[in-house]
Coordinates of C-alpha atoms and ligand atoms in Angstrom, one line a residue:
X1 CA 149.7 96.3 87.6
X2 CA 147.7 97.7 84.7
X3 CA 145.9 100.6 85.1
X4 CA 142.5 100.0 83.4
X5 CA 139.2 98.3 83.0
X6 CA 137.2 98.1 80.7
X7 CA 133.2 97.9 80.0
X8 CA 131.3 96.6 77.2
X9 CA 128.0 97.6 77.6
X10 CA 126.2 96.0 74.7
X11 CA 122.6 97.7 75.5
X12 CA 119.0 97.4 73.6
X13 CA 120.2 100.7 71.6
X14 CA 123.5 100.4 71.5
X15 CA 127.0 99.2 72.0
X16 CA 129.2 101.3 74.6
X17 CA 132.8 100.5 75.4
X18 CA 134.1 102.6 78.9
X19 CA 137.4 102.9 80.6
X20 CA 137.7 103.0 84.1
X21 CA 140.9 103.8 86.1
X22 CA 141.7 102.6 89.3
X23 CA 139.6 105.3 91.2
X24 CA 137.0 104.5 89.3
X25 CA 136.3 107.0 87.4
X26 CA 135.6 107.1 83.6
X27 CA 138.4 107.9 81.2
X28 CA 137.0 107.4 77.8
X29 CA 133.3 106.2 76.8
X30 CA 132.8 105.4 72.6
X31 CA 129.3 104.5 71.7
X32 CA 127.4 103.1 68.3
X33 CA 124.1 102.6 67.4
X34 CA 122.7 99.6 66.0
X35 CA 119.6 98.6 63.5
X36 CA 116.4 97.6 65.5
X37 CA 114.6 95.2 63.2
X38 CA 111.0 95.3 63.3
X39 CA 110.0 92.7 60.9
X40 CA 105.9 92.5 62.1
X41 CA 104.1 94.3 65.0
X42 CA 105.6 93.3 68.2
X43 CA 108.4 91.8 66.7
X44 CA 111.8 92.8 67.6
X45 CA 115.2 91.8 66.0
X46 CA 118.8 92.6 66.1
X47 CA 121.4 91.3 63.8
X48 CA 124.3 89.3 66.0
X49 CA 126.7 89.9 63.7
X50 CA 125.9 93.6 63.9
X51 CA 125.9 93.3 67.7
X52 CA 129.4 92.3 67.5
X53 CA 130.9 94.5 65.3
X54 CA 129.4 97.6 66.9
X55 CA 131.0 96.1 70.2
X56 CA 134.7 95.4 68.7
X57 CA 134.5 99.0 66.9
X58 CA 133.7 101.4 70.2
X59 CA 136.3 99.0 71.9
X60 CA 139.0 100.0 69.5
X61 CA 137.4 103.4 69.1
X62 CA 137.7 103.9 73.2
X63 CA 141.3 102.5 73.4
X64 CA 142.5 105.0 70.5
X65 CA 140.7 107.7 72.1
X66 CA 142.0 107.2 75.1
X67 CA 145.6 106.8 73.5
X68 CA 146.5 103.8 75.4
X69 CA 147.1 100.9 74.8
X70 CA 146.2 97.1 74.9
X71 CA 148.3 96.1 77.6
X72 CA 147.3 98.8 79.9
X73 CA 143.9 97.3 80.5
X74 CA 144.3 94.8 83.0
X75 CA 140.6 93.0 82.9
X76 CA 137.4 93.3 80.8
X77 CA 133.9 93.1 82.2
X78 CA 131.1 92.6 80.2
X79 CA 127.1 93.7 80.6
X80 CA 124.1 93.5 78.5
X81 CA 120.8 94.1 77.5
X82 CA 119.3 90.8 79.4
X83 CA 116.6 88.0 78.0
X84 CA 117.5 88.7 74.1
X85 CA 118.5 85.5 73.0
X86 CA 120.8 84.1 70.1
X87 CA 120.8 80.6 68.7
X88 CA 123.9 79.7 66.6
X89 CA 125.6 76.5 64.3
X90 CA 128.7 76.1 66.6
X91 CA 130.3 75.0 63.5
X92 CA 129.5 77.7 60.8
X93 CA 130.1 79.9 63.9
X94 CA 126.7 81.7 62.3
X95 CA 123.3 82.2 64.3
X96 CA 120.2 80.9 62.8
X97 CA 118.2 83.6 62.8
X98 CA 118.9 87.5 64.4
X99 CA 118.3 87.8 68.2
X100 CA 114.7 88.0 69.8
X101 CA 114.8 90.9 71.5
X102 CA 113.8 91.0 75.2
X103 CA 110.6 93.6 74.4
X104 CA 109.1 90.8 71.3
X105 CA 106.1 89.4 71.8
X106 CA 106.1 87.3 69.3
X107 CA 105.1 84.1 71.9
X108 CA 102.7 86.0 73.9
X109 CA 100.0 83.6 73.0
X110 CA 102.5 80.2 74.0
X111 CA 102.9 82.0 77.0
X112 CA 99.1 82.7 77.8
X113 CA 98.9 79.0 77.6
X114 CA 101.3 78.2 79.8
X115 CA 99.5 80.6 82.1
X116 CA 96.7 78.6 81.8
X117 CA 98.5 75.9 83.3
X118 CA 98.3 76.9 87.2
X119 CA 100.1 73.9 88.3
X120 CA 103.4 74.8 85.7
X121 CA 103.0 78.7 85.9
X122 CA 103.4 78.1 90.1
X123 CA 106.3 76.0 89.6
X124 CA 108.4 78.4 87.1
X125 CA 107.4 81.1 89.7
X126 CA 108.8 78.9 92.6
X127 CA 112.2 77.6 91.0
X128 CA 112.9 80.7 88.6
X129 CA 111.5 84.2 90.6
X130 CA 109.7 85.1 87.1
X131 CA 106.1 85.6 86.3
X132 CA 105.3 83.5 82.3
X133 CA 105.5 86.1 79.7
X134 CA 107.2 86.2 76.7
X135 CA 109.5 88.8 77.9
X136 CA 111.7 86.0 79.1
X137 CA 114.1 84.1 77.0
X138 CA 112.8 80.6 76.9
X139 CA 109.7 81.0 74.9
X140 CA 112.2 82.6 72.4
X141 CA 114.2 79.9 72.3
X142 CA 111.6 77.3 71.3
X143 CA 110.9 79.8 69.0
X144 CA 113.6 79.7 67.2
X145 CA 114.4 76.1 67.7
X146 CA 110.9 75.0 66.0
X147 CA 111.7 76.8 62.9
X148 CA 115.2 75.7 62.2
X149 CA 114.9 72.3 60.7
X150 CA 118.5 71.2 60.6
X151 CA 120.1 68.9 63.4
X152 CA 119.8 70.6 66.3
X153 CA 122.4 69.4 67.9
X154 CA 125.2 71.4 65.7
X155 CA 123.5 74.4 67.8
X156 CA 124.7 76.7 70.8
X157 CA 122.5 79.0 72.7
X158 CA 123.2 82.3 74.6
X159 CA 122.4 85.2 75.7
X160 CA 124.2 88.6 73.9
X161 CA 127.2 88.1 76.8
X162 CA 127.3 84.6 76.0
X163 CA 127.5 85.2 71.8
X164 CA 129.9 87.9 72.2
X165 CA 132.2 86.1 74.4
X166 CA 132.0 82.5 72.0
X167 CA 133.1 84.8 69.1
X168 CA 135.0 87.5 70.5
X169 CA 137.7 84.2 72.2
X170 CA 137.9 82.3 68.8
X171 CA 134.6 80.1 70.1
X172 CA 136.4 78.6 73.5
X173 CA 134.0 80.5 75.8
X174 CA 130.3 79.1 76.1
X175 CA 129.3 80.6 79.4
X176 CA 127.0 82.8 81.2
X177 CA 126.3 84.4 84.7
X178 CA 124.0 84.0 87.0
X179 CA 122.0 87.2 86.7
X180 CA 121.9 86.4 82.8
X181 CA 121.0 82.9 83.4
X182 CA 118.2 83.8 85.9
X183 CA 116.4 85.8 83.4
X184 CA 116.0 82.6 81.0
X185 CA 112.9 81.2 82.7
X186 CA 115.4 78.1 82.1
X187 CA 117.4 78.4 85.4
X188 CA 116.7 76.8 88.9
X189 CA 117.9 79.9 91.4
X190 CA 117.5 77.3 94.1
X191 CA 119.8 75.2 92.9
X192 CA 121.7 76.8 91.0
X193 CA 121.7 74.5 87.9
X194 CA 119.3 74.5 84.6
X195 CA 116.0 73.2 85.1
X196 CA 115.4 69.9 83.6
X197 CA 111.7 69.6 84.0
X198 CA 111.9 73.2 82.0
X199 CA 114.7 71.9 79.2
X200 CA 111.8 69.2 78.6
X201 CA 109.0 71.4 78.5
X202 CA 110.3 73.9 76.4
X203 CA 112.6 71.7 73.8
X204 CA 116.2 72.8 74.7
X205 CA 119.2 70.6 75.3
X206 CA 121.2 71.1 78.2
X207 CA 124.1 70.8 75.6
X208 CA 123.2 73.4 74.2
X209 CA 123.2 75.9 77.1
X210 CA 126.4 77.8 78.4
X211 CA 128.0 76.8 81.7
X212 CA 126.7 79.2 84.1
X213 CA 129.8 81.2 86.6
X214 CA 129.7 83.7 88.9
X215 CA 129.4 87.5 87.7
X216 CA 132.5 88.0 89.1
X217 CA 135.0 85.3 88.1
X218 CA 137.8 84.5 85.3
X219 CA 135.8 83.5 82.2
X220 CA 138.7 83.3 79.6
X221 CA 140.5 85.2 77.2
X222 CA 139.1 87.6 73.9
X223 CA 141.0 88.5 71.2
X224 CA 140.4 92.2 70.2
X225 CA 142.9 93.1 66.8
X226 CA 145.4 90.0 67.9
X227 CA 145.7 91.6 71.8
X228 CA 144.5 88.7 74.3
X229 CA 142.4 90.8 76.9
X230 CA 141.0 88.7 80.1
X231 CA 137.4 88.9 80.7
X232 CA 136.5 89.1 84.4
X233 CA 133.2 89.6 84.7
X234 CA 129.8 88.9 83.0
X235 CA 126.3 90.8 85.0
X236 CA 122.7 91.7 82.7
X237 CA 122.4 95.6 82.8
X238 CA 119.8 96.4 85.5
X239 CA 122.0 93.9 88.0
X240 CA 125.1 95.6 87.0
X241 CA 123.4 99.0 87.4
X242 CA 122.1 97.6 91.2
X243 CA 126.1 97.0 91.9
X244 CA 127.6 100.3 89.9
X245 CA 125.3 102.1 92.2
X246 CA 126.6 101.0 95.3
X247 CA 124.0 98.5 97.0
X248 CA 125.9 96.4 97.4
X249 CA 124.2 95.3 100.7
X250 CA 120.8 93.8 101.9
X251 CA 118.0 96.6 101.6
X252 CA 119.4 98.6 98.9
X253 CA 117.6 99.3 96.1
X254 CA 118.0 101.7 92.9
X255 CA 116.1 102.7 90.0
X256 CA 117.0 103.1 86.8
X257 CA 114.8 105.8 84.6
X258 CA 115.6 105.1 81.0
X259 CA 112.6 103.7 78.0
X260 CA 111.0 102.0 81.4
X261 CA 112.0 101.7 84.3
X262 CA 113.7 99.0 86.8
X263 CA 113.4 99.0 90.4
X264 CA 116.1 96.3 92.0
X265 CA 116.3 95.7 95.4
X266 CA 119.2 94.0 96.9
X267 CA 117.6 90.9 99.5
X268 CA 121.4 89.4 100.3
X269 CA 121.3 85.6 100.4
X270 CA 117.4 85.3 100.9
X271 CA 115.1 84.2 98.0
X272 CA 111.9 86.8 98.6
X273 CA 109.3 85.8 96.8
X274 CA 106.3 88.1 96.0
X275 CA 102.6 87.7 95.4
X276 CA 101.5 90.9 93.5
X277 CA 104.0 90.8 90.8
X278 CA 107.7 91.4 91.8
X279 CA 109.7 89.4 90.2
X280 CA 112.2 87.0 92.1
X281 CA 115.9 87.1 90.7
X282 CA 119.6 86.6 91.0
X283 CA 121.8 89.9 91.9
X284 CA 125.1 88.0 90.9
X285 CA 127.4 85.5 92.1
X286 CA 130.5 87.3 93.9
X287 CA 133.2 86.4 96.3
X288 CA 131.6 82.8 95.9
X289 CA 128.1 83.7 97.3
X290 CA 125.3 84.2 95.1
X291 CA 122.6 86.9 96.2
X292 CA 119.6 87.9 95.3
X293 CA 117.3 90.7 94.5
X294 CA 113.0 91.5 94.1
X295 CA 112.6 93.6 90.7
X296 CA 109.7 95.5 89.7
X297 CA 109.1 97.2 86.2
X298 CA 107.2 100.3 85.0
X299 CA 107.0 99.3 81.0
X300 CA 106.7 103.1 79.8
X301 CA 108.4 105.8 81.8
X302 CA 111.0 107.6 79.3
X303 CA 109.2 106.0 76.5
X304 CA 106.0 108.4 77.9
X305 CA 108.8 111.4 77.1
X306 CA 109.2 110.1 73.9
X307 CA 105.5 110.1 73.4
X308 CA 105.2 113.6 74.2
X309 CA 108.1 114.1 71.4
X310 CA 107.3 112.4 68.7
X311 CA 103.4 112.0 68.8
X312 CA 102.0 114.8 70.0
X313 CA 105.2 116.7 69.1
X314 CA 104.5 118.8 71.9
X315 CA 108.3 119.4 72.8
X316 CA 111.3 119.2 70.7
X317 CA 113.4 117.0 73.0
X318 CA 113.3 115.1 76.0
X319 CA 115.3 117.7 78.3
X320 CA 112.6 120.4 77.5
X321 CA 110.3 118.6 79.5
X322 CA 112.2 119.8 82.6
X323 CA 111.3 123.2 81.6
X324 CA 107.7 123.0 80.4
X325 CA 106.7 121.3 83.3
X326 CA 107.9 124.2 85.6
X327 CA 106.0 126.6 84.0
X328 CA 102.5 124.5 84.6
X329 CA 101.0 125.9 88.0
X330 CA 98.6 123.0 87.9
X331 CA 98.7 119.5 89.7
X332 CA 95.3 117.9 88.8
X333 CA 96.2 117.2 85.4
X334 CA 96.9 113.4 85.6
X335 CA 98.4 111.1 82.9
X336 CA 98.2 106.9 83.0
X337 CA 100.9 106.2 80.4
X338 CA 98.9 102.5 80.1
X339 CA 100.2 102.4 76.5
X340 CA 100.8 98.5 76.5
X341 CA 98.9 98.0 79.8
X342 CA 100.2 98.2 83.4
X343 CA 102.9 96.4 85.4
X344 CA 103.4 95.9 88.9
X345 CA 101.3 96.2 90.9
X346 CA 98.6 96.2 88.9
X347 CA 99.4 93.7 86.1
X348 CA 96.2 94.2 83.3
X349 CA 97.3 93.5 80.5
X350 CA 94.4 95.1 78.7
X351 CA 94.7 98.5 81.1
X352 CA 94.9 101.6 78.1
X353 CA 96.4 105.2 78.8
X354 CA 94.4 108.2 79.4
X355 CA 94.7 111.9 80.7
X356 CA 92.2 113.5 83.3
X357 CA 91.5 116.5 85.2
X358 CA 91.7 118.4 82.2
X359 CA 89.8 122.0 82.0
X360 CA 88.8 124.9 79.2
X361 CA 93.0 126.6 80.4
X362 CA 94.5 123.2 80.3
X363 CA 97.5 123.7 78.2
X364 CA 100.8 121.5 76.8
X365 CA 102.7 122.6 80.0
X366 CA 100.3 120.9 82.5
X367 CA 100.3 117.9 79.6
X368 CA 104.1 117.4 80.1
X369 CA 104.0 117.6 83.8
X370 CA 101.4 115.3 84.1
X371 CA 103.5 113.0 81.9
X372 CA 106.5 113.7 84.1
X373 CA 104.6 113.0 87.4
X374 CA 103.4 109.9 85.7
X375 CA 107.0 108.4 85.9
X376 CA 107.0 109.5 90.1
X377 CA 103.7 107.9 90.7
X378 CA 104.2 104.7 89.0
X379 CA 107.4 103.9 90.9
X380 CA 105.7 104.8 94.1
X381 CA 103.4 102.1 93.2
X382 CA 106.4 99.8 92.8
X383 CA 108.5 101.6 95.7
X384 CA 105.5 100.8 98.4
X385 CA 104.8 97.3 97.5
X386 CA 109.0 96.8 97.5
X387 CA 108.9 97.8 100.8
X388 CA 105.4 95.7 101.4
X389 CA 106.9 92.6 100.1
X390 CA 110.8 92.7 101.4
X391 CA 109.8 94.2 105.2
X392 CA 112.5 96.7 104.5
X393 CA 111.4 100.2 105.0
X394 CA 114.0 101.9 102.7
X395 CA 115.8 105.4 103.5
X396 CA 116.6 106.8 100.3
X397 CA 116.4 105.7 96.7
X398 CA 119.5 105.7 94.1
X399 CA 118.4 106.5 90.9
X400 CA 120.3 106.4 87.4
X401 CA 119.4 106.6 83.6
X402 CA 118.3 109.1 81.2
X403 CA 115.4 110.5 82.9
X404 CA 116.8 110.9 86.4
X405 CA 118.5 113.8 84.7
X406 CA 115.1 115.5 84.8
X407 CA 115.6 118.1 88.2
X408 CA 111.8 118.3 88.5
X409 CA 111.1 114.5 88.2
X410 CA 113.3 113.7 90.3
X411 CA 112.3 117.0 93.1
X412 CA 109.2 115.5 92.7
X413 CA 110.1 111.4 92.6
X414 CA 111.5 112.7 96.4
X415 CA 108.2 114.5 97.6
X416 CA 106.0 112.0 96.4
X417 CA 108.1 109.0 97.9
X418 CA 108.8 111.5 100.9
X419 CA 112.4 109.9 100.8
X420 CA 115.6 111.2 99.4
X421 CA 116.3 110.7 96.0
X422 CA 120.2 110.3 95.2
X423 CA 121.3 110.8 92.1
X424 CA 125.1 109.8 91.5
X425 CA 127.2 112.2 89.6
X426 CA 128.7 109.4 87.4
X427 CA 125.6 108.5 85.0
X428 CA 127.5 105.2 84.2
X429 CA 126.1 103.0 86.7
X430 CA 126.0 100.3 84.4
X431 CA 129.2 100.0 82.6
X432 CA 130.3 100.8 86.5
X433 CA 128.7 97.5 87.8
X434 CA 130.5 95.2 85.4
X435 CA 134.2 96.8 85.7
X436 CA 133.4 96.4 90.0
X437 CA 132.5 92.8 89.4
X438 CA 135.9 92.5 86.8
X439 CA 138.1 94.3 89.3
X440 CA 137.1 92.5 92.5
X441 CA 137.7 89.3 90.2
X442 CA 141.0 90.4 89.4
X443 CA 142.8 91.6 91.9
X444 CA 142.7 95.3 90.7
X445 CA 140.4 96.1 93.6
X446 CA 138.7 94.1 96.9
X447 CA 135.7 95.0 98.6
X448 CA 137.1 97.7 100.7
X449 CA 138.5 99.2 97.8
X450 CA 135.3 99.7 95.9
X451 CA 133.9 100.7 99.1
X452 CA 135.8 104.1 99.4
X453 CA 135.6 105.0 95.5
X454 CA 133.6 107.8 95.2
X455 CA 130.6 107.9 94.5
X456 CA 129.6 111.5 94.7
X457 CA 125.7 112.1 94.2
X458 CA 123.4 114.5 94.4
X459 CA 120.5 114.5 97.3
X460 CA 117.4 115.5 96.9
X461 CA 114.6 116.2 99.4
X462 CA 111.1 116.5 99.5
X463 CA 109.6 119.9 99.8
X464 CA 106.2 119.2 99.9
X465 CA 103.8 118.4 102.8
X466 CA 102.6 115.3 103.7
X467 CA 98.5 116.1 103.4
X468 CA 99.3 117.4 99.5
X469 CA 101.1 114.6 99.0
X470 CA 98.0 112.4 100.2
X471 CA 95.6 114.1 98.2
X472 CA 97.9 113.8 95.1
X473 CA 98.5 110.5 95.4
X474 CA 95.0 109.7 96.0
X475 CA 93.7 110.9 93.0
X476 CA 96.8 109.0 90.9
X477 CA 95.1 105.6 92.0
X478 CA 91.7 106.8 91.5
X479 CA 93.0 107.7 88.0
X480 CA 94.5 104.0 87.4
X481 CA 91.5 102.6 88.3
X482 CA 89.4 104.4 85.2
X483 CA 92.5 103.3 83.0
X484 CA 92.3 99.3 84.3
X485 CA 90.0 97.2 81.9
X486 CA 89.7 99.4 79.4
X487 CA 89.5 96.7 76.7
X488 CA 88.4 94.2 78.8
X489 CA 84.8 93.9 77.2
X490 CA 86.0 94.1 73.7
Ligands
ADP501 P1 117.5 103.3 77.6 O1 118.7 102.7 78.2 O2 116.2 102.5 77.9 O3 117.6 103.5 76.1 P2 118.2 105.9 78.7 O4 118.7 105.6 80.1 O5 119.2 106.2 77.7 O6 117.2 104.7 78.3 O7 117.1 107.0 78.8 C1 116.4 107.4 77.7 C2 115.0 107.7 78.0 O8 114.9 108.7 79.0 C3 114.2 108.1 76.8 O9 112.9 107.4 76.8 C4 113.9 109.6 77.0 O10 112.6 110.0 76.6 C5 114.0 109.8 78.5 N1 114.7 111.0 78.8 C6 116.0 111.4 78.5 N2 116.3 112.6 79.0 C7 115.2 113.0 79.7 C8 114.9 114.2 80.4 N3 115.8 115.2 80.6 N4 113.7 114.3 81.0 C9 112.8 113.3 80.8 N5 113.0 112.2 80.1 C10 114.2 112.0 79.6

């Protein structure tokens, strides 16, 4: 038995590789940036062929580092930043054009067509869990399809799993998962195939598509530097992250702090749909079931950090915020970070950001807590209507990514959710995810198994009382409201 797995976690920012060992814990990590291409506003690019390089260097770079070697990794398990979209010639082996990137907007106004369209709009909310919006991969694609005016059928379209796999085994793997696949706005999650009325309407070829397996399942061999490795799994990021983190069962839910933030609940074999803007999608396909999950988004939350950084340069790096904020003695400072409108539940689209409550002694300490509260409230918003929607009341909430680092946030994420916030210890609940789904796929681990590895977290409570947290609260939605239609009459 070899005594390794291994992650690629090819992410918006960068490519990761991590070893695991068979108590799941992390032996090596390598990481490498890549270029973000912003050739217009609200467009955003990344080069494939970059992609995969940066993902074959930290591989070597984490196998070196970890002086091992080839043979000792016994599966690979691959996640990824989800909706960005590649189109390539399957016989140059070279994409088209670089990636659209999950955040471009490029097909906004396509997609505020569509919306117009009541009668389509309802049925891509009833057969694929997703709300229109260019965010999704399918507008993309006709994108890119509509500008390339060769013969379309020498073309291959995938998602960044999909294109790394097709190159990194010498072009014999075309596939996908079913979390990647469901994030398409292509994909039937009722019956589990692509959706022809939707392959008409937006110009693609089911030819062209990858074959869609479970997350968890044999995809096929790479090659990395003449060593075949087997790749086990295949699971987008914030699925990956709901797995690595342990919810593994119906009514779990975690959420990931990083540039926004993603809420996943786990809803087992049921298809819960919402009506006030959760989004509907598939968890992963395991141990031959597929299950499900409800999402809901917060678009800034880190990115509100960075904000604080790098435009009103009021701190020198994120972690200071911890800091600043307890030296403010204040808590009727508010901040709506509506930078590019609100999410769930609100979903206004021409909502702006503001800051309130301010007096003459209001100073860049009450500024960053606000901010910092900002994040708590808005996942409140999405943590109530969760619990709305699903009819689960939840116990405690697993958080991961770079902000959960933040000891006040998350003292005051607990308080203001009046649940307990847990934290795990390993910050890789990502890369975590996909080497679970590898393992349980090949035999290096069962159910059981993955059951007992530790995942040691931190708990925090709430320490505040429950007529504060009323008050404060209240005033957070009074403040939403002000920043709601702000350029509506424009
Ligand atoms: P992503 O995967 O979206 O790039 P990460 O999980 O790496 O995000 O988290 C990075 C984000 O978290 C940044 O937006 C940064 O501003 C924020 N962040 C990182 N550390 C802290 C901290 N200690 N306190 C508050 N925010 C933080």
């Amino acid at each position: 038995m070899n005594k390794y797995i291994l992650a690629l976690d090819q992410g918006t920012t960068s490519s990761r590789a991590i070893l695991f060992n068979k108590k799941g814990e992390i032996i090596a990590v390598s990481q490498q940036e890549f270029t973000q291409i912003y050739p217009q506003s609200g467009w955003v690019e990344h080069d494939p062929i970059e992609l995969l390089n940066t993902q074959l260097s930290v591989v070597e770079k984490v196998i070196r580092k970890a002086g091992i070697n080839h043979s000792d990794i016994d599966a690979v398990g691959i996640t990824n930043q989800r909706e960005t979209i590649v189109v390539w010639d399957k016989h140059t082996g070279n994409p088209i054009h670089h990636a659209l990137v999950w955040q471009d907007t490029r097909t906004a106004n396509f997609c505020n067509e569509i919306k117009r369209d009541l009668e389509l709009s309802n049925y891509i909310k009833d057969n694929t869990g997703l709300i229109v919006d260019s965010y999704f991969s399918a507008s993309k694609i006709k994108w890119l399809l509509d500008q390339y005016d060769g013969d379309k059928s020498d073309l291959l379209i995938g998602t960044i799993d999909t294109w790394l796999m097709w190159k990194m085994s010498d072009r014999k793997i075309h596939a996908t998962d079913y979390s990647n696949a469901s994030r398409t706005m292509l994909f039937n999650i009722k019956t589990l195939q692509w959706d022809d009325r939707l392959l008409t309407f937006f110009g693609v070829n089911k030819s062209m598509l990858p074959t869609v397996n479970p997350s968890s399942y044999y995809y096929g061999d790479i090659n990395i530097q003449s060593n075949v490795l087997p790749v086990h799994s295949a699971i987008g990021d914030q699925q990956s992250a709901l797995f690595g983190q342990g919810c593994f069962n119906k009514g779990e839910a975690k959420n990931t702090y990083g540039t926004g933030c993603f809420m996943l609940m786990n809803t087992g074999s049921e298809i819960k749909s919402s009506s006030n803007g959760l989004l509907t999608t598939i968890a992963w396909g395991v141990n031959n079931k597929v299950e499900y999950a409800l999402e809901g988004s917060v678009f800034i939350a880190g990115a509100a950090v960075q904000w604080l950084r790098d435009e009103l340069q009021i701190l020198e790096d994120a972690k200071q915020s911890e800091e600043m904020a307890r030296k403010s003695t204040k808590d009727s400072v508010y901040v709506v970070p509506a930078f590019v409108g609100l999410g769930a539940p609100h979903w206004d689209e021409t909502a702006r950001g503001l800051m309130i409550g301010l007096t003459r002694d209001t100073n860049k300490n009450d500024i960053v807590k606000a901010t910092l509260n900002a994040l708590a409230y808005q996942t409140k918003d999405i943590f109530d209507l969760m619990e709305k929607e699903s009819g689960v009341q939840l116990k405690e909430l697993s958080v991961d990514g770079g902000a959960s680092l933040n000891n006040y946030l998350m003292e005051f994420q607990a308080s203001i959710l009046e649940k307990v916030v847990k934290r795990s210890q390993n910050h890789e609940s990502t890369a975590k995810g996909a080497v679970f789904m590898a393992g349980l796929s090949s035999g290096f681990w069962d159910m059981d198994a993955l059951k007992k590895i530790s995942n040691d977290a931190d708990y925090i409570n709430p320490n505040l009382k429950e007529q504060k947290v009323k008050k404060l609260y209240h005033k957070w939605k009074k403040a939403v409201q002000l920043a709601k239609g702000w350029l509506a009459e424009d």
